[in-house]
Coordinates of C-alpha atoms (C1' of nucleotides) in Angstrom, one line a residue:
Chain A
X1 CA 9.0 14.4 -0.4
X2 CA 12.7 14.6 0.2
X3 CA 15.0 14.0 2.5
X4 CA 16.8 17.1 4.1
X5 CA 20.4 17.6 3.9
X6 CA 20.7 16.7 7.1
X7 CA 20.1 12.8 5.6
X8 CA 21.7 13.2 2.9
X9 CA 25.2 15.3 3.6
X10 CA 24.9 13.1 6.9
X11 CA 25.3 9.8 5.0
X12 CA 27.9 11.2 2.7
X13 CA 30.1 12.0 5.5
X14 CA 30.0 8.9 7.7
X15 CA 30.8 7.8 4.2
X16 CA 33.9 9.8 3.8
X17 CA 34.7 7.9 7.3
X18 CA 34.4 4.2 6.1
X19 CA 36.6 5.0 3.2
X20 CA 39.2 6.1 5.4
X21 CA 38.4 3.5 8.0
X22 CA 41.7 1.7 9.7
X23 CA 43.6 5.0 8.2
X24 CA 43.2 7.4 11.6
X25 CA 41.6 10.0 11.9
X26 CA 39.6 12.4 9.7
X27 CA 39.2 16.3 10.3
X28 CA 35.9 18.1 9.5
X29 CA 37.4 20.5 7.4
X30 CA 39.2 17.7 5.1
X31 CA 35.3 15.8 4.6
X32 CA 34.1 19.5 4.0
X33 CA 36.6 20.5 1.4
X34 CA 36.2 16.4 -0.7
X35 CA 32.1 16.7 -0.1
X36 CA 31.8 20.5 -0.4
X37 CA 29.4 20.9 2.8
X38 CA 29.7 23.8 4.9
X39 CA 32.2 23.1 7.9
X40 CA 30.2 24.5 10.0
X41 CA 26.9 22.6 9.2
X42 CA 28.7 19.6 9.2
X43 CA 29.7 20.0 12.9
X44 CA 26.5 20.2 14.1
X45 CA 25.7 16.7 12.2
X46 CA 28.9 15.6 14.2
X47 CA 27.6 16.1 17.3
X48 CA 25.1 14.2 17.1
X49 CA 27.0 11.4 15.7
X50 CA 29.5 11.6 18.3
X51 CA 26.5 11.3 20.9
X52 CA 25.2 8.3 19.4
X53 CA 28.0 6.5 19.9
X54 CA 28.8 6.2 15.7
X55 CA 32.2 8.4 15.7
X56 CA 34.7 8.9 17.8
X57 CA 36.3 12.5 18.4
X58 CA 40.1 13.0 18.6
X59 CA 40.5 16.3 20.0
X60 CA 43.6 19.0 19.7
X61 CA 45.9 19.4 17.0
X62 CA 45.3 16.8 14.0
X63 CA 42.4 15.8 15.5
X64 CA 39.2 14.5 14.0
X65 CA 37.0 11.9 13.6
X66 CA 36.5 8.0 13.7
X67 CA 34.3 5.5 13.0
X68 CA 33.5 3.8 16.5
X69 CA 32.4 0.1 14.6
X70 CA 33.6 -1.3 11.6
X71 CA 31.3 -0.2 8.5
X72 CA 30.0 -3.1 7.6
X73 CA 28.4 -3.2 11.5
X74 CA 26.7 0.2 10.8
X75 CA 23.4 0.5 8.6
X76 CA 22.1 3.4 6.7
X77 CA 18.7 3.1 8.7
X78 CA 21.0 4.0 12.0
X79 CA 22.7 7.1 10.5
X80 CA 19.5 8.2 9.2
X81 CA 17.5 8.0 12.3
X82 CA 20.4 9.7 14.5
X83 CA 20.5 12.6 12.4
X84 CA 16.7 13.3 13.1
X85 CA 15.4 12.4 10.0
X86 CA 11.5 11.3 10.3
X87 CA 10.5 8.3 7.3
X88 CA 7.1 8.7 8.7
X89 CA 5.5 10.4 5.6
X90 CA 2.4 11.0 8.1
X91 CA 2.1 11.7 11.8
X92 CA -0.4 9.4 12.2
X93 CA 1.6 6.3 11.9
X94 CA 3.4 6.8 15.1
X95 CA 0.7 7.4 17.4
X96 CA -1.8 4.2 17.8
X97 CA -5.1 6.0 16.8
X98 CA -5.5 8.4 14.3
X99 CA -7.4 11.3 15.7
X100 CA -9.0 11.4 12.5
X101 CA -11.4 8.4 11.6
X102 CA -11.4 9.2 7.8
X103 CA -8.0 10.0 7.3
X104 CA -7.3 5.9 8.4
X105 CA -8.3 5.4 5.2
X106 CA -4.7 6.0 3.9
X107 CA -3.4 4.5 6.9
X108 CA -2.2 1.5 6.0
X109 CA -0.5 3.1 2.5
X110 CA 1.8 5.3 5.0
X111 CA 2.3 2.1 7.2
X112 CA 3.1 -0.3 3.8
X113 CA 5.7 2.6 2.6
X114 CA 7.2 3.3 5.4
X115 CA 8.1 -0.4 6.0
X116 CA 9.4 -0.7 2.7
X117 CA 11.6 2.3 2.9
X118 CA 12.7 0.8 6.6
X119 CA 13.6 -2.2 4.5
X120 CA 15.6 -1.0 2.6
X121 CA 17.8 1.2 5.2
X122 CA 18.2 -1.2 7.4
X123 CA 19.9 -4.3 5.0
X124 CA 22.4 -1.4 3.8
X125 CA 25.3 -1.1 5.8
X126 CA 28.1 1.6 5.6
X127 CA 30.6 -1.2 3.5
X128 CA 27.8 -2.3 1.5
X129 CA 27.7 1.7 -0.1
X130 CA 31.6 1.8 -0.1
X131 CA 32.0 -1.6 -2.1
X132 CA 29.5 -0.5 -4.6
X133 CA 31.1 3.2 -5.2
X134 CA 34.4 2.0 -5.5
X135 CA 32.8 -0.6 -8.1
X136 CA 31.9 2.3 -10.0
X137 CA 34.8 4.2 -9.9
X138 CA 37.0 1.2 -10.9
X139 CA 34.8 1.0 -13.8
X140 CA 35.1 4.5 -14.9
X141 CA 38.6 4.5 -15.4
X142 CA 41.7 3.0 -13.7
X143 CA 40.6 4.3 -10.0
X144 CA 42.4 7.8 -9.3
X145 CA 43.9 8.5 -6.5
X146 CA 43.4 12.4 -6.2
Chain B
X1 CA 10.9 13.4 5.4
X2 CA 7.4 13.7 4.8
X3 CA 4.9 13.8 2.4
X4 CA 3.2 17.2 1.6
X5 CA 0.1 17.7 2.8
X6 CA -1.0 18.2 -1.1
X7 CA -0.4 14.1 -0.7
X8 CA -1.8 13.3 2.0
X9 CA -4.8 15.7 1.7
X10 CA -5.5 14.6 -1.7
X11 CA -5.6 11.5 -1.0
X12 CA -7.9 11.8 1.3
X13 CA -10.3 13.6 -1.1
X14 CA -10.1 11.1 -4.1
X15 CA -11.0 8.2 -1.6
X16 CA -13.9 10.4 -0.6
X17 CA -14.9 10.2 -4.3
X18 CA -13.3 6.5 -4.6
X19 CA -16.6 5.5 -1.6
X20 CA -19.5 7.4 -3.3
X21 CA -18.2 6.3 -7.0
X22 CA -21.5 6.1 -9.0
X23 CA -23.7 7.5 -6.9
X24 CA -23.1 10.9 -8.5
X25 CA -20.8 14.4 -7.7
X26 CA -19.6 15.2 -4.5
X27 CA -19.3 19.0 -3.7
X28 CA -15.9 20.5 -2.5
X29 CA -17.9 21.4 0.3
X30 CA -19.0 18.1 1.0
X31 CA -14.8 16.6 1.1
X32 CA -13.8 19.5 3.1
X33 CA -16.5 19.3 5.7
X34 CA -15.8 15.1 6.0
X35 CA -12.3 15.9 5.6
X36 CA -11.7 18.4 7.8
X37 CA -9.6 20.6 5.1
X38 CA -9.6 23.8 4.0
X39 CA -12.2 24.2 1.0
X40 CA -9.9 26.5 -0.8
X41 CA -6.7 24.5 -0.7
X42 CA -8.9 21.5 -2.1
X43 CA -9.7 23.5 -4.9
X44 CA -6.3 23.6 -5.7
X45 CA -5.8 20.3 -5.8
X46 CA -9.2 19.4 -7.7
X47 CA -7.6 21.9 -10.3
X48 CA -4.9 19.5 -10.9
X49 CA -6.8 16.7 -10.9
X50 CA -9.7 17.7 -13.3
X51 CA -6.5 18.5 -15.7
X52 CA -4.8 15.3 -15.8
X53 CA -8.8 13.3 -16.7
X54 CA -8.6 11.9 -13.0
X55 CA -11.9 14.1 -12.0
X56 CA -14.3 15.4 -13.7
X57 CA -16.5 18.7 -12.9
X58 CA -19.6 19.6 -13.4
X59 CA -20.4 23.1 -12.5
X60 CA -23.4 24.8 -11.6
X61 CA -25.3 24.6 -8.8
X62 CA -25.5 21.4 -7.1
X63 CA -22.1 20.7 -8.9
X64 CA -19.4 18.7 -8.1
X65 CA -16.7 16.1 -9.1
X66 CA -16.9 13.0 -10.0
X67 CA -14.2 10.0 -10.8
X68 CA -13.4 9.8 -14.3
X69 CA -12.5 6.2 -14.4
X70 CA -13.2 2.9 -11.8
X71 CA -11.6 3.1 -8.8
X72 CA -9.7 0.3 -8.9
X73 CA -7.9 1.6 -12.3
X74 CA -6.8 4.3 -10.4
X75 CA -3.2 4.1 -8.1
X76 CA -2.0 5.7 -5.7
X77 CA 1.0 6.0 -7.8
X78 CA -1.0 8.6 -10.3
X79 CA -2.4 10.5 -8.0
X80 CA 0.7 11.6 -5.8
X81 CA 2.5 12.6 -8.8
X82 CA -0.3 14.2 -10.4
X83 CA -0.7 16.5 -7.5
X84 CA 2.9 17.7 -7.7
X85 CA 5.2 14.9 -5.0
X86 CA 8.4 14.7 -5.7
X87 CA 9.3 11.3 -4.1
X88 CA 12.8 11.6 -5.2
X89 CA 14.5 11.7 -2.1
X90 CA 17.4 13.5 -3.5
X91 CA 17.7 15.5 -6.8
X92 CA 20.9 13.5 -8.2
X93 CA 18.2 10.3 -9.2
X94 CA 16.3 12.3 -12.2
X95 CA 19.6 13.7 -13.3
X96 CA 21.5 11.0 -15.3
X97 CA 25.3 12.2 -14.1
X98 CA 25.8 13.6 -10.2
X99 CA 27.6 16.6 -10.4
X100 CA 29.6 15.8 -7.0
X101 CA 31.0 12.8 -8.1
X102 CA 31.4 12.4 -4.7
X103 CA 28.2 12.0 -3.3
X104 CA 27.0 9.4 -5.8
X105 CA 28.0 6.9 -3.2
X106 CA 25.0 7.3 -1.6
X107 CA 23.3 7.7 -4.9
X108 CA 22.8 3.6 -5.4
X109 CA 20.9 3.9 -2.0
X110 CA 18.5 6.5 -3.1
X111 CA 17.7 4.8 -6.2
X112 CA 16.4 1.6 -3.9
X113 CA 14.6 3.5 -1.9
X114 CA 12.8 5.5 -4.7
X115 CA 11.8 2.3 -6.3
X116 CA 10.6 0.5 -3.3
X117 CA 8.4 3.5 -2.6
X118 CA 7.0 3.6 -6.0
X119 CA 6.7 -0.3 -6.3
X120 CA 3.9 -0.1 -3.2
X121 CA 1.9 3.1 -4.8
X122 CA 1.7 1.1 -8.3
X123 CA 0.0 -1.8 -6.7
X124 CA -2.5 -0.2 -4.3
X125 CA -5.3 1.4 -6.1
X126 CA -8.1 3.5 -4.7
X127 CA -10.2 0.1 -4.3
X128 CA -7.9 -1.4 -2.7
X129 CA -7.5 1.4 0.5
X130 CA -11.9 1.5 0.0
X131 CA -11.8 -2.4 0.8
X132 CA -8.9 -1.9 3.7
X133 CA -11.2 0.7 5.2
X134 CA -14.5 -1.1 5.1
X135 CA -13.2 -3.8 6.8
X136 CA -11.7 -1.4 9.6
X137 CA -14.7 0.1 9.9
X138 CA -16.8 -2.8 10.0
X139 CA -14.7 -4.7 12.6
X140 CA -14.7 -1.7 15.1
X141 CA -19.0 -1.8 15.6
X142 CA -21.1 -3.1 13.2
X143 CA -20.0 0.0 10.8
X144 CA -22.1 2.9 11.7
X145 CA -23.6 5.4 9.1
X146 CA -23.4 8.5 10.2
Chain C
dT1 C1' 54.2 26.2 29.3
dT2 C1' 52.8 28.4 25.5
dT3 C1' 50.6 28.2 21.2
dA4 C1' 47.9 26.6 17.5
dA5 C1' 44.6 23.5 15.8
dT6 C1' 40.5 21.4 16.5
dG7 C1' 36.2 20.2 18.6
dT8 C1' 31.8 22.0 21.4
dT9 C1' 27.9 24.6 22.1
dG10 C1' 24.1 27.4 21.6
dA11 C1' 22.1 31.1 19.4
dC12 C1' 20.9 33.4 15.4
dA13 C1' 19.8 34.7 10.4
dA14 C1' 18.7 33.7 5.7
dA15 C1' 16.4 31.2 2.4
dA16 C1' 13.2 28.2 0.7
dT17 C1' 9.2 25.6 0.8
dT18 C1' 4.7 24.6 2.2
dA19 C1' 0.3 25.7 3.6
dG20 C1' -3.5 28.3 3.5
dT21 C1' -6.5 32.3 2.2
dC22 C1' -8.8 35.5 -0.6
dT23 C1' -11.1 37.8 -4.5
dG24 C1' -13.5 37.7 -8.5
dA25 C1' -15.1 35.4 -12.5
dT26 C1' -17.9 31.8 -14.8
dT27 C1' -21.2 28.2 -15.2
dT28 C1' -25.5 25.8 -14.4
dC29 C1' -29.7 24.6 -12.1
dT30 C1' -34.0 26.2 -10.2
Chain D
dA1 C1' -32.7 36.6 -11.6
dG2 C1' -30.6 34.2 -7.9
dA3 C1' -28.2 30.6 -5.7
dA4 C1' -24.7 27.2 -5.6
dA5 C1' -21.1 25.4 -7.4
dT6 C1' -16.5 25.4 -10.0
dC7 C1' -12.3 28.0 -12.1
dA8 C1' -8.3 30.8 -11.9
dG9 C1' -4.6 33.1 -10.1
dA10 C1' -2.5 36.1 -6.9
dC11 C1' -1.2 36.7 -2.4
dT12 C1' 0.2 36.1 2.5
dA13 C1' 1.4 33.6 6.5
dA14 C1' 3.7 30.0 8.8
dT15 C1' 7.0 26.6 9.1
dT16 C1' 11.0 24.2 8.1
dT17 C1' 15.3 23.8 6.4
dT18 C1' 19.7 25.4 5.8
dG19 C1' 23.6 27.7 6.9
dT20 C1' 26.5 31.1 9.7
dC21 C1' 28.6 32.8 13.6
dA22 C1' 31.0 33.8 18.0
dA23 C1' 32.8 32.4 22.2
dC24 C1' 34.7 28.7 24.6
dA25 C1' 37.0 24.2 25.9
dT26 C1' 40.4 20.7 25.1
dT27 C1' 44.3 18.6 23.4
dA28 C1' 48.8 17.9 21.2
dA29 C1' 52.9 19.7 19.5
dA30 C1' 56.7 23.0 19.8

DNA sequence: TTTAATGTTGACAAAATTAGTCTGATTTCT
DNA sequence: AGAAATCAGACTAATTTTGTCAACATTAAA
């Protein structure tokens, strides 16, 4: 059980945003090169993004992207879901009756896990993740620049 | 993000032994014909499970597997990761350095999640989804046999 | 107004993983 | 001996994930 990249790049590049929040823009190819995704995959997550309201696009020459809301407005749980990702560890917790009898018998496992994982997305915002790496960071050493 | 159906299915199965615990082996056949799964792909995972002392066999004719220990010393917890689930999320959490320093901001976030996940399987144990599903059962019509 | 950089879109291909099947052997009970 | 079950491992099929590409649209700077 993981998540796909589309999670886990995802998150890392709306991260790459919310460090760079209040400093303009920030081109694909730039979050590409520091994060070492594929360009090209990385648009596609954009789109998507852009759709749901979470970035902004600045188009032509020195374009890129913005965050639309401040990060400490935006939760992990919302960046997640956009980018398709499915925490439902079994199909049978969407729909309202299992088709299935017996397999209810895990039911309420899926359900509990789910909720707990839910949880946990959902009280982490974007600043949240950005105060604790830079925490770490600091810690390392003096905090480089480059 | 989803659990394998080596999970989920073998779940399934053990609470199938979890119900009829002391009342003798249950046949392969038997599981896959309640379960509605494939009698081969159980085998695999009874392999698995007869190796790490969760099962036992007993072969021959009117054969079968049996629960090695009580149900309610068993958790969910030992029997996902016995049958091979990875609920890691992302690979950087086993490792003890990221190798993108990069993305270890969201590596903090993973780490939650991880242990919230594992916190519910260590505390649910086979009994405990038996009683859940007995009293689902038993609330629906006055809990049918057959 | 031209040009260059960038975003936009949809289709496609490669790779990896998961799911499931099959064959044949062994064991045990009747 | 024969039937019914497990045991073992190889193999295939299906699905999902991941990544690439080409053509086009838009914008800003020169």
């Amino acid at each position: 059980m993981k998540l796909s990249t589309k999670g886990r790049y995802g998150l890392r590049a709306v991260l790459d945003l919310a460090v760079n929040y209040g400093q303009g823009q920030v081109s694909i190819r730039a979050i590409a090169d520091r994060q070492k995704i594929s360009e090209y995959y990385l648009e596609q997550l954009f789109k998507k993004l852009r759709k749901a309201g979470i970035v902004q696009s600045i188009r032509g020459a020195h374009g890129g992207y913005v965050l639309n809301r401040s990060p400490d407005e935006i939760t992990a749980y919302e960046i997640i879901r956009i980018l398709g990702e499915t925490i439902e560890i079994s199909e049978c917790i969407e729909a309202t009756t299992c088709s299935n009898i017996d397999s209810c018998a895990t039911r309420p496992l899926w359900i509990r896990i789910k909720q707990s994982i839910d949880a946990v997305l959902k009280t982490t915002t974007l600043q949240d993740m950005v105060d604790d790496y830079k925490k770490i960071t600091i810690s390392k050493d003096g905090g480089q620049d480059e």
